[in-house]
Coordinates of C-alpha atoms in Angstrom, one line a residue:
X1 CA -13.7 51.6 105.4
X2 CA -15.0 53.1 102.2
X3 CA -17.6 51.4 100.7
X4 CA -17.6 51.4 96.8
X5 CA -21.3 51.1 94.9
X6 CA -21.0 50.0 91.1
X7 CA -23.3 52.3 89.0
X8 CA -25.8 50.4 86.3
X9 CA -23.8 52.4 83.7
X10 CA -20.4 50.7 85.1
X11 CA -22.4 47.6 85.4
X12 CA -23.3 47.2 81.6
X13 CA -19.7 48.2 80.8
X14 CA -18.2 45.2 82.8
X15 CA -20.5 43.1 81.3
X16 CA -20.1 44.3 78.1
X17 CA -16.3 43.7 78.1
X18 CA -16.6 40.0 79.7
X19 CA -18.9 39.8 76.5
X20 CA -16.2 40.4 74.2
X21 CA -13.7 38.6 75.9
X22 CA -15.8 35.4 76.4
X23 CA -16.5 35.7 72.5
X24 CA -12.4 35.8 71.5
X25 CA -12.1 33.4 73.5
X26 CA -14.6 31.4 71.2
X27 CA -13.4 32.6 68.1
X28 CA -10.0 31.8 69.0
X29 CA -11.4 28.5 70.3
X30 CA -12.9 27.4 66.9
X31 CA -9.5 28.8 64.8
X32 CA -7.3 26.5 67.0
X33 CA -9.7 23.3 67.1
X34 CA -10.8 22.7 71.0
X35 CA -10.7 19.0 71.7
X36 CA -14.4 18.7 71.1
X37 CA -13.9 19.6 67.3
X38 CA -11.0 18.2 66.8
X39 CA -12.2 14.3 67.9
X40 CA -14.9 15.1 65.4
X41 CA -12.5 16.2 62.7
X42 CA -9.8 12.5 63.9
X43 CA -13.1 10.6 63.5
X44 CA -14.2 11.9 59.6
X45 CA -11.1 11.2 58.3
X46 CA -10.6 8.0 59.9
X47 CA -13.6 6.8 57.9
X48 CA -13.0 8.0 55.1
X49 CA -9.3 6.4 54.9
X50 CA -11.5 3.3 56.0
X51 CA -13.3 3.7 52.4
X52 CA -10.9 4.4 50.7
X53 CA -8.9 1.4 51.5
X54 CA -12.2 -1.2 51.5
X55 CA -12.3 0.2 47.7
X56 CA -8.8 -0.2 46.7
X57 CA -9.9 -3.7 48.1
X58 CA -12.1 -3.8 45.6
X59 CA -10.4 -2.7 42.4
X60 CA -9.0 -4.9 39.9
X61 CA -4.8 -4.8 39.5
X62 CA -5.2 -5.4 36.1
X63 CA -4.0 -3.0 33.7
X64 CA -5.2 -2.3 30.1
X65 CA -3.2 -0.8 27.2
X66 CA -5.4 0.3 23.9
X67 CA -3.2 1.8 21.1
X68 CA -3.5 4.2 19.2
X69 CA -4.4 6.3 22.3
X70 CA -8.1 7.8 23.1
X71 CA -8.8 10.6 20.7
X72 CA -6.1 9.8 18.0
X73 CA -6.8 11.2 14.2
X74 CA -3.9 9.9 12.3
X75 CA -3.9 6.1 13.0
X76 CA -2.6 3.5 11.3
X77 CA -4.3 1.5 9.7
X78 CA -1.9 -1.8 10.0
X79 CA 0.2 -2.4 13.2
X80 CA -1.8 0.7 15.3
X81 CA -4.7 -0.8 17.3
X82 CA -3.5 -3.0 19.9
X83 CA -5.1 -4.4 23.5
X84 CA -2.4 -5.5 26.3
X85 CA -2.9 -6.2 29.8
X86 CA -0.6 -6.7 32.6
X87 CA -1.4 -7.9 35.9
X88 CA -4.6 -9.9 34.7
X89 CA -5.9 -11.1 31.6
X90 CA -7.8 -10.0 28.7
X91 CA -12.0 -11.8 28.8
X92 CA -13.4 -9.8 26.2
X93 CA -12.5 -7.2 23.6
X94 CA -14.8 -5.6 21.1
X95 CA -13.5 -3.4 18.7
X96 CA -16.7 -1.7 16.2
X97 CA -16.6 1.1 13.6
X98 CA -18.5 4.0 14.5
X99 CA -21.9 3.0 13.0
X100 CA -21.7 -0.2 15.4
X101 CA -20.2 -2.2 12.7
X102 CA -17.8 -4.6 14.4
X103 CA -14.3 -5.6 13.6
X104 CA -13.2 -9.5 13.5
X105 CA -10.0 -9.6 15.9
X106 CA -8.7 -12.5 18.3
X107 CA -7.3 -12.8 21.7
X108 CA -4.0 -14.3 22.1
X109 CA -3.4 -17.3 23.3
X110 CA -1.5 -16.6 26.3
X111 CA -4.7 -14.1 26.6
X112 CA -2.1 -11.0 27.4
X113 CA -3.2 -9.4 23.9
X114 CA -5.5 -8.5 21.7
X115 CA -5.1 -7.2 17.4
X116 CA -7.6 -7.1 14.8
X117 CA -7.9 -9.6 12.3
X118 CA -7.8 -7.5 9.3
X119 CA -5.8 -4.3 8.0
X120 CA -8.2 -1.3 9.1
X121 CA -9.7 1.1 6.6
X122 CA -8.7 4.5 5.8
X123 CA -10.1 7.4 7.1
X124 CA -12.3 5.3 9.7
X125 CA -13.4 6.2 12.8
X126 CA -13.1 3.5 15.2
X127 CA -14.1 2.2 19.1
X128 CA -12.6 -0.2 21.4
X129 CA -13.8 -1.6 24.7
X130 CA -12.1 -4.0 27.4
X131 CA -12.4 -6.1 29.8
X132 CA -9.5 -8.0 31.9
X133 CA -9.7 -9.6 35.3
X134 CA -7.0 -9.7 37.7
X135 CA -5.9 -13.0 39.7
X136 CA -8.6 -12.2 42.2
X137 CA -11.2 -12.1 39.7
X138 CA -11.9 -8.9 39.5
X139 CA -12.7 -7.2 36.8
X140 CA -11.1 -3.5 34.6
X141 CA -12.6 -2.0 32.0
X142 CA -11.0 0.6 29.4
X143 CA -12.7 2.6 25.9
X144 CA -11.0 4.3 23.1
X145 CA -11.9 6.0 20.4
X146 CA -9.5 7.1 17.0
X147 CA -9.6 7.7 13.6
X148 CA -7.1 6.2 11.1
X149 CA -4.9 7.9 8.4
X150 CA -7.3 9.4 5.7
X151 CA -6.5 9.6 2.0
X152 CA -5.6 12.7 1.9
X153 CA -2.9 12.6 4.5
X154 CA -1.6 8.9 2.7
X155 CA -0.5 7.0 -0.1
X156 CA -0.2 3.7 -1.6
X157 CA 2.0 2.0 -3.9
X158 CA 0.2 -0.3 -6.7
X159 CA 2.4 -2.4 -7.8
X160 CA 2.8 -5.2 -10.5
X161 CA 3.0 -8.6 -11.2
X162 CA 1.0 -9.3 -8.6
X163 CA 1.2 -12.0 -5.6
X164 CA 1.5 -15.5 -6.9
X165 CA 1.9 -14.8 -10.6
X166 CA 4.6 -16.4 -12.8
X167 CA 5.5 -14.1 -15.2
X168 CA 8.5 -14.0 -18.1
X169 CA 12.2 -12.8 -17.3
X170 CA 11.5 -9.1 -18.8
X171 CA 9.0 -8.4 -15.9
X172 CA 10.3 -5.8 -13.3
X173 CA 8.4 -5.0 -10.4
X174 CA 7.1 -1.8 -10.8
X175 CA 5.3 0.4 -8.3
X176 CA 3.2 3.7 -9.1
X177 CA 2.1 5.9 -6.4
X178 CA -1.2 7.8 -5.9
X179 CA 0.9 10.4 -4.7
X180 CA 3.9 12.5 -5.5
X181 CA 6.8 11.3 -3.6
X182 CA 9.7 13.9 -2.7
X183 CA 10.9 12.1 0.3
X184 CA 12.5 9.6 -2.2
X185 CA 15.6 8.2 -0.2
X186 CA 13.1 7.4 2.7
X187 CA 10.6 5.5 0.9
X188 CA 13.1 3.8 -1.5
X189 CA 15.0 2.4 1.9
X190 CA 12.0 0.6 2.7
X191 CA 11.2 -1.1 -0.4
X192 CA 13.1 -4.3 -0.8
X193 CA 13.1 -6.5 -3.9
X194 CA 15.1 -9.6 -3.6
X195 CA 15.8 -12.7 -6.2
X196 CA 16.4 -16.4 -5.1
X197 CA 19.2 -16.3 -8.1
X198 CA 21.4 -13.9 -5.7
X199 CA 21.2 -11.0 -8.7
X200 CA 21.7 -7.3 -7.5
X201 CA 18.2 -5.4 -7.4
X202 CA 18.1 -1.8 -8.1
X203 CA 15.6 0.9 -8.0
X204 CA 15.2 3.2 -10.3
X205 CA 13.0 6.6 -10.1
X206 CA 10.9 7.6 -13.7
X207 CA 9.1 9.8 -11.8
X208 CA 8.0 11.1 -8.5
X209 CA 5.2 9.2 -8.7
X210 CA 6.5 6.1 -10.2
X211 CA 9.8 3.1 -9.2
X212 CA 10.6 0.4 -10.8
X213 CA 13.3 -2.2 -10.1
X214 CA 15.3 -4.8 -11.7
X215 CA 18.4 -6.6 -12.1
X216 CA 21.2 -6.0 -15.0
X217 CA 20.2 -8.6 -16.9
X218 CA 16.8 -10.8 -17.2
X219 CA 15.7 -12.5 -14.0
X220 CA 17.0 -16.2 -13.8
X221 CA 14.5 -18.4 -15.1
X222 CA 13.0 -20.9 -12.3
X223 CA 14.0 -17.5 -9.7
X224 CA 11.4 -16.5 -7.1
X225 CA 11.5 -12.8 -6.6
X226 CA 10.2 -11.2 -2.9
X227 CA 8.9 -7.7 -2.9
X228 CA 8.8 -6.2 0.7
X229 CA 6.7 -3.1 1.3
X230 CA 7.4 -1.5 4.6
X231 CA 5.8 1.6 3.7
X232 CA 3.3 2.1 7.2
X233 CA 4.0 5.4 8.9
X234 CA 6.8 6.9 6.3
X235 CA 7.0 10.1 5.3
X236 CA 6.6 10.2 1.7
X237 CA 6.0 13.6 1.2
X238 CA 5.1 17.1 3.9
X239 CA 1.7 15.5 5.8
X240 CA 2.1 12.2 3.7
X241 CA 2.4 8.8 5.0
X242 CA 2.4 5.5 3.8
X243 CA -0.1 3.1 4.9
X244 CA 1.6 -0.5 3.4
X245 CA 3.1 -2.7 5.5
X246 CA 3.4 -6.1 2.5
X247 CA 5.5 -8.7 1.4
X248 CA 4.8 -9.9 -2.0
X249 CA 6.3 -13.1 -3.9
X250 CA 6.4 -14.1 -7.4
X251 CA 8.0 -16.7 -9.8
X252 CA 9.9 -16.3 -12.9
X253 CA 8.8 -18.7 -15.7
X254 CA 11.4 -20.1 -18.6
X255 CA 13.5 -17.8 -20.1
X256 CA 11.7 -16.7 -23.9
X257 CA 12.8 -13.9 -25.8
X258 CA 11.5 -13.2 -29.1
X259 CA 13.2 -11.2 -31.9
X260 CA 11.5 -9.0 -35.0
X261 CA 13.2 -8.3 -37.3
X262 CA 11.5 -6.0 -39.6
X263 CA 14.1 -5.9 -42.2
X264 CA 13.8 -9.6 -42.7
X265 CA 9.9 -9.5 -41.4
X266 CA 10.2 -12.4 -39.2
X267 CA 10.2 -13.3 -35.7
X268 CA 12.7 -15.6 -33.6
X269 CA 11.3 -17.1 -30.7
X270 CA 14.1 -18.2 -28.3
X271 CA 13.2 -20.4 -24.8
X272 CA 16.2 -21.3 -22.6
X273 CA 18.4 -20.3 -25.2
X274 CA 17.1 -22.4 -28.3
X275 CA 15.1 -21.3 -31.1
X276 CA 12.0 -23.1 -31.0
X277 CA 10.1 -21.1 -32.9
X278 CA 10.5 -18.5 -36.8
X279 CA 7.3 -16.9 -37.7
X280 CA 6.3 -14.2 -40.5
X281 CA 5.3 -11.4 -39.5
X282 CA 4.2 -7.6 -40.4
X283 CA 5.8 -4.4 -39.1
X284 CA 4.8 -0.9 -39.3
X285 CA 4.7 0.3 -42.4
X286 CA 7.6 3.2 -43.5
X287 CA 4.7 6.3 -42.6
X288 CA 4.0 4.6 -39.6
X289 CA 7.0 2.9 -38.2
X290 CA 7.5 0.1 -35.3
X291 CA 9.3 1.3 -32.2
X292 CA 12.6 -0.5 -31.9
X293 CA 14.4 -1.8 -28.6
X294 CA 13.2 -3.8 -25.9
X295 CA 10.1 -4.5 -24.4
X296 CA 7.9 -6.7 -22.0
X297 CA 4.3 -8.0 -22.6
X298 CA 2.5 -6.5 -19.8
X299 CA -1.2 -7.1 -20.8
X300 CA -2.4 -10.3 -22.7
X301 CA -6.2 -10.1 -24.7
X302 CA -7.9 -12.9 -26.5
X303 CA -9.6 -10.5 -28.5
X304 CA -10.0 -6.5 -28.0
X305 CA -11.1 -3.5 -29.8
X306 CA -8.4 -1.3 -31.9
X307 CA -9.1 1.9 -32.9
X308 CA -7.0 4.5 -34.3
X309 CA -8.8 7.6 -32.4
X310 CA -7.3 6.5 -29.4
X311 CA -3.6 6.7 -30.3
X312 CA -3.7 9.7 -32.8
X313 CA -4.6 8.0 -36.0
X314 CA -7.8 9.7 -37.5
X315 CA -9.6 10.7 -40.8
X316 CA -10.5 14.3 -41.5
X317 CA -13.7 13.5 -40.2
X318 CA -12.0 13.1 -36.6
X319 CA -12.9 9.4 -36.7
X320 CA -10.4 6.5 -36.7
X321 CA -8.2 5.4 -39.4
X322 CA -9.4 2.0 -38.3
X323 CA -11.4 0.7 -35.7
X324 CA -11.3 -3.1 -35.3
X325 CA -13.5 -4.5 -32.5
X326 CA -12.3 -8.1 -32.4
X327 CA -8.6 -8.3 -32.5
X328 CA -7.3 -11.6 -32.2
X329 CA -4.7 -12.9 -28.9
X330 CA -3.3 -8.7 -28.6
X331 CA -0.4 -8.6 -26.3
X332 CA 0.6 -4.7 -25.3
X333 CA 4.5 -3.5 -25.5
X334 CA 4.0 0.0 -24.6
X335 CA 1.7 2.4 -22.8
X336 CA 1.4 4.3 -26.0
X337 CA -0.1 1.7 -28.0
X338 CA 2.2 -0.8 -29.7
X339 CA 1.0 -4.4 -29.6
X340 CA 2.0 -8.0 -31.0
X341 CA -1.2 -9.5 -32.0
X342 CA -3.2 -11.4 -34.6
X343 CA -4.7 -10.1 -37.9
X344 CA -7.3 -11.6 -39.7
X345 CA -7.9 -8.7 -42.1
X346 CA -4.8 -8.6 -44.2
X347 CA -3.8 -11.0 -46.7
X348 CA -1.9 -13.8 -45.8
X349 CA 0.9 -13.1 -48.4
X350 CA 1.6 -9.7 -46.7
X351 CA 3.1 -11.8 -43.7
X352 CA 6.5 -12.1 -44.2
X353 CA 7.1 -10.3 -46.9
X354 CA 5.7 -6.4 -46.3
X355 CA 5.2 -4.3 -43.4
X356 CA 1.9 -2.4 -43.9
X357 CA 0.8 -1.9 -40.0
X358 CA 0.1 1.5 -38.2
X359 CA 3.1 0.6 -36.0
X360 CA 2.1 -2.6 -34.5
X361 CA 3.5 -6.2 -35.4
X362 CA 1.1 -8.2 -36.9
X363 CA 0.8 -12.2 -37.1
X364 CA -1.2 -14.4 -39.5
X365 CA -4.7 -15.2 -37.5
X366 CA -8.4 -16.4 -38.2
X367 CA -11.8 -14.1 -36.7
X368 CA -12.8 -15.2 -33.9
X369 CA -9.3 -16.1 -32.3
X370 CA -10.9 -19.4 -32.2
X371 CA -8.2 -21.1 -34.9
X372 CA -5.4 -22.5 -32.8
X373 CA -3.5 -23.9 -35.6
X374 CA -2.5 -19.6 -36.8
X375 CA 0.9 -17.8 -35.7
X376 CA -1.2 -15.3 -33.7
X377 CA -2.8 -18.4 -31.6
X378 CA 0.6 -20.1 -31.2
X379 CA 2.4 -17.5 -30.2
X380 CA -0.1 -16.2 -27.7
X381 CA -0.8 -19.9 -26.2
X382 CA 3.2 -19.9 -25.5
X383 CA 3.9 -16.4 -24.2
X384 CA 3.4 -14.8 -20.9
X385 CA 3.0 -11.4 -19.3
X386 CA 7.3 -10.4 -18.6
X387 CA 8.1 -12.1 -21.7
X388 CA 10.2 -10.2 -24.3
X389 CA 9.9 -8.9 -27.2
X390 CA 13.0 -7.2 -29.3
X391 CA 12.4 -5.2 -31.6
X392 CA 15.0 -4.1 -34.4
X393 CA 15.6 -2.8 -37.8
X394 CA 12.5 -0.4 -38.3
X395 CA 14.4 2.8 -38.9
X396 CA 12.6 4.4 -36.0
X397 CA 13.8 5.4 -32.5
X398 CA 14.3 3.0 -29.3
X399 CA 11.3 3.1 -27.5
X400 CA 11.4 5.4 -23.8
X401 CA 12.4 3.4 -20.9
X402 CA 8.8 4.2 -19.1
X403 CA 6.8 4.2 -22.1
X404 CA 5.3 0.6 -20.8
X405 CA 7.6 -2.0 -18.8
X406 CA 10.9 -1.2 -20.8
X407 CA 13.4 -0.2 -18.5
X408 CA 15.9 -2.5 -20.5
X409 CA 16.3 -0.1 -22.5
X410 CA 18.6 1.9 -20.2
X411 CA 21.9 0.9 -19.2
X412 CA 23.1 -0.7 -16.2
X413 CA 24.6 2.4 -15.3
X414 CA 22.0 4.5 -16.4
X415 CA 19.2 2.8 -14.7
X416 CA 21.8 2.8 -11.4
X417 CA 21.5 6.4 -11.6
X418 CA 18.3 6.8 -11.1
X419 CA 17.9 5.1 -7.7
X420 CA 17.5 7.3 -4.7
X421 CA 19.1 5.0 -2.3

């Protein structure tokens, strides 16, 4: 038999190819997972799905809602910022501006919700934090941060009469806007003005800036009259929203209506249709006549300063024709400058029987507006802002519609025209 000897070269080969075989086996070993590594692999995720579940365990089922959400810029500043939780219910909720100044709210009863006590300011940043438990007692947290509507990006109607005021049957409610508004038909649709009476309200556009509403004729005296912003969040204009969300109320006093004539140069003063009243009085003079038509008191002053700078009337030397610093119980018609008030100045014989004002109507009163026995005192002591005031036979043209509160001036049909609605 032949007998085989392995050479050291053959040697090293052999063992160098058992090498590499015994190390793919390994590699292949530690690709596939052996049984050693993979009961060490079964075990780690064991415990972690053991954590995982103890802290589900743990956390609260309660769920918090802020509104606006985290991070907001545009906010509202009425209905916007809101805290609900389901699931659990709501043990604390601080709301604070973002110098740490903190905002008044309450929890509701039923302690499911949370609102602010107040409207919110414009162009505000603003942080919330709260805190709810679940039935288990546990407790969930939640932050948010936003920034309402700024100025810019919003507007505002400021209306008159204001909330709570009785005022005569001439007064419409009129609303002027701190910004142009081309989205008319939208922000006409949520304005609502409504009478107790039962008279058809109508809107009516002077300008993009400026609405006014009433009915056809005067308001009913004894009427209550609701004004109902809903302004929060329309589009008024591109970038523009409203910010009002307001309902407004006010009552209509008795029924007066007072008549100049300045052909005749006295005044008729009529409540609930019976004359109750005649006094003399002085128009404007023929260079400086009296606007005719109708018109509503929209300002009433015990005394105020007249001068003639103000509404054109000067001297050469650029001064005032007059200035009076203590007119007596003036009462504005217009916007331009005509009033019904007192005058201590002129005779008393010019009352009644000449018209000598700068376009004014002038009653008989004392300095001082102190004299309540004088036409100027009477008639001031018995009239109210809405009250009105007709004007006629002064040879001069009707006064404009917007030139003050006179929108009576227009007809029915006329003022029905100019509502967007």
């Amino acid at each position: 038999m032949e007998k085989r000897v392995m050479t050291d070269g053959k040697r090293r080969k052999g063992l160098m190819a058992a090498s590499a075989l015994l190390g793919g086996v390994l590699v292949l070993s530690a690709c596939s997972g052996g049984d050693g590594d993979g009961a060490a692999s079964g075990s780690g995720e064991k415990t972690q799905q053991q954590a995982d579940e103890a802290a589900a365990k743990k956390t609260s089922e309660a769920d918090i809602k802020i509104a606006p959400k985290d991070g907001s810029d545009n906010a509202s500043i009425n209905n916007a910022a809101k805290v609900t939780v389901s699931k659990g219910t709501l043990t604390d909720v601080k709301m604070t501006t973002a110098d740490g100044t903190a905002v008044a709210g309450q929890i509701a009863a039923d302690k499911k919700s949370w609102k602010p006590t107040n409207q919110l300011e414009r162009a505000t940043s603003y942080k919330i934090a709260a805190v709810a438990k679940d039935s288990d007692g546990r407790a969930a947290h939640e932050n948010s941060q936003f920034t309402t509507v700024s100025p810019a990006n919003s507007f505002i109607g400021n209306f008159t009469p204001e909330d709570g005021s009785t005022v005569g049957v001439g007064m419409p409610v009129s609303i002027n806007f701190d910004k142009a508004i081309t989205n008319k038909s939208d922000v006409q649709s949520h304005i609502t003005v409504s009478s107790s009476s039962g008279q058809e309200v109508v809107g009516h556009w002077f300008s993009a800036n400026r609405l006014d509403f009433r009915p056809e004729d005067y308001w009913k005296g004894g009427s209550t009259v609701t004004l109902k912003l809903d302004l929060d969040g329309v589009e008024g204009a591109s970038g523009v929203t409203g910010v009002q969300q307001k309902t407004v109320t006010f009552k209509v006093g008795r029924n007066q209506v007072s008549t100049v004539d300045a052909k005749t140069k006295q005044m008729t003063v009529t409540r609930d249709g019976k004359v109750v009243k005649t006094i003399p009085i002085s128009a404007g003079s023929p260079e400086n006549k009296t606007y005719e038509g109708q018109m509503v008191i929209s300002e009433k002053f015990k005394e105020t300063r007249m001068n003639g700078a103000t509404v054109g009337f000067t001297d050469d030397d650029g001064k005032g024709e007059y200035d009076i610093k203590d007119v007596p119980h003036a009462m504005r018609l217009s916007n331009s400058g005509t009033f019904i008030h007192g005058n201590y100045w002129g005779a008393k014989s010019i009352f009644g029987s000449v018209n000598t004002s700068h376009g004014c109507v002038g009653l008989s009163d004392a300095k001082g507006a102190n004299d309540s026995s004088t036409p100027g005192a009477w008639f001031y002591d018995n009239s109210m802002v809405g009250d009105v005031v007709i004007v006629k036979n002064t040879g001069d043209k009707t006064v404009q519609p917007d030139n003050g509160l006179n929108g009576w001036n227009l007809s029915w049909a006329d003022w029905k025209a100019g509502s967007a609605a």
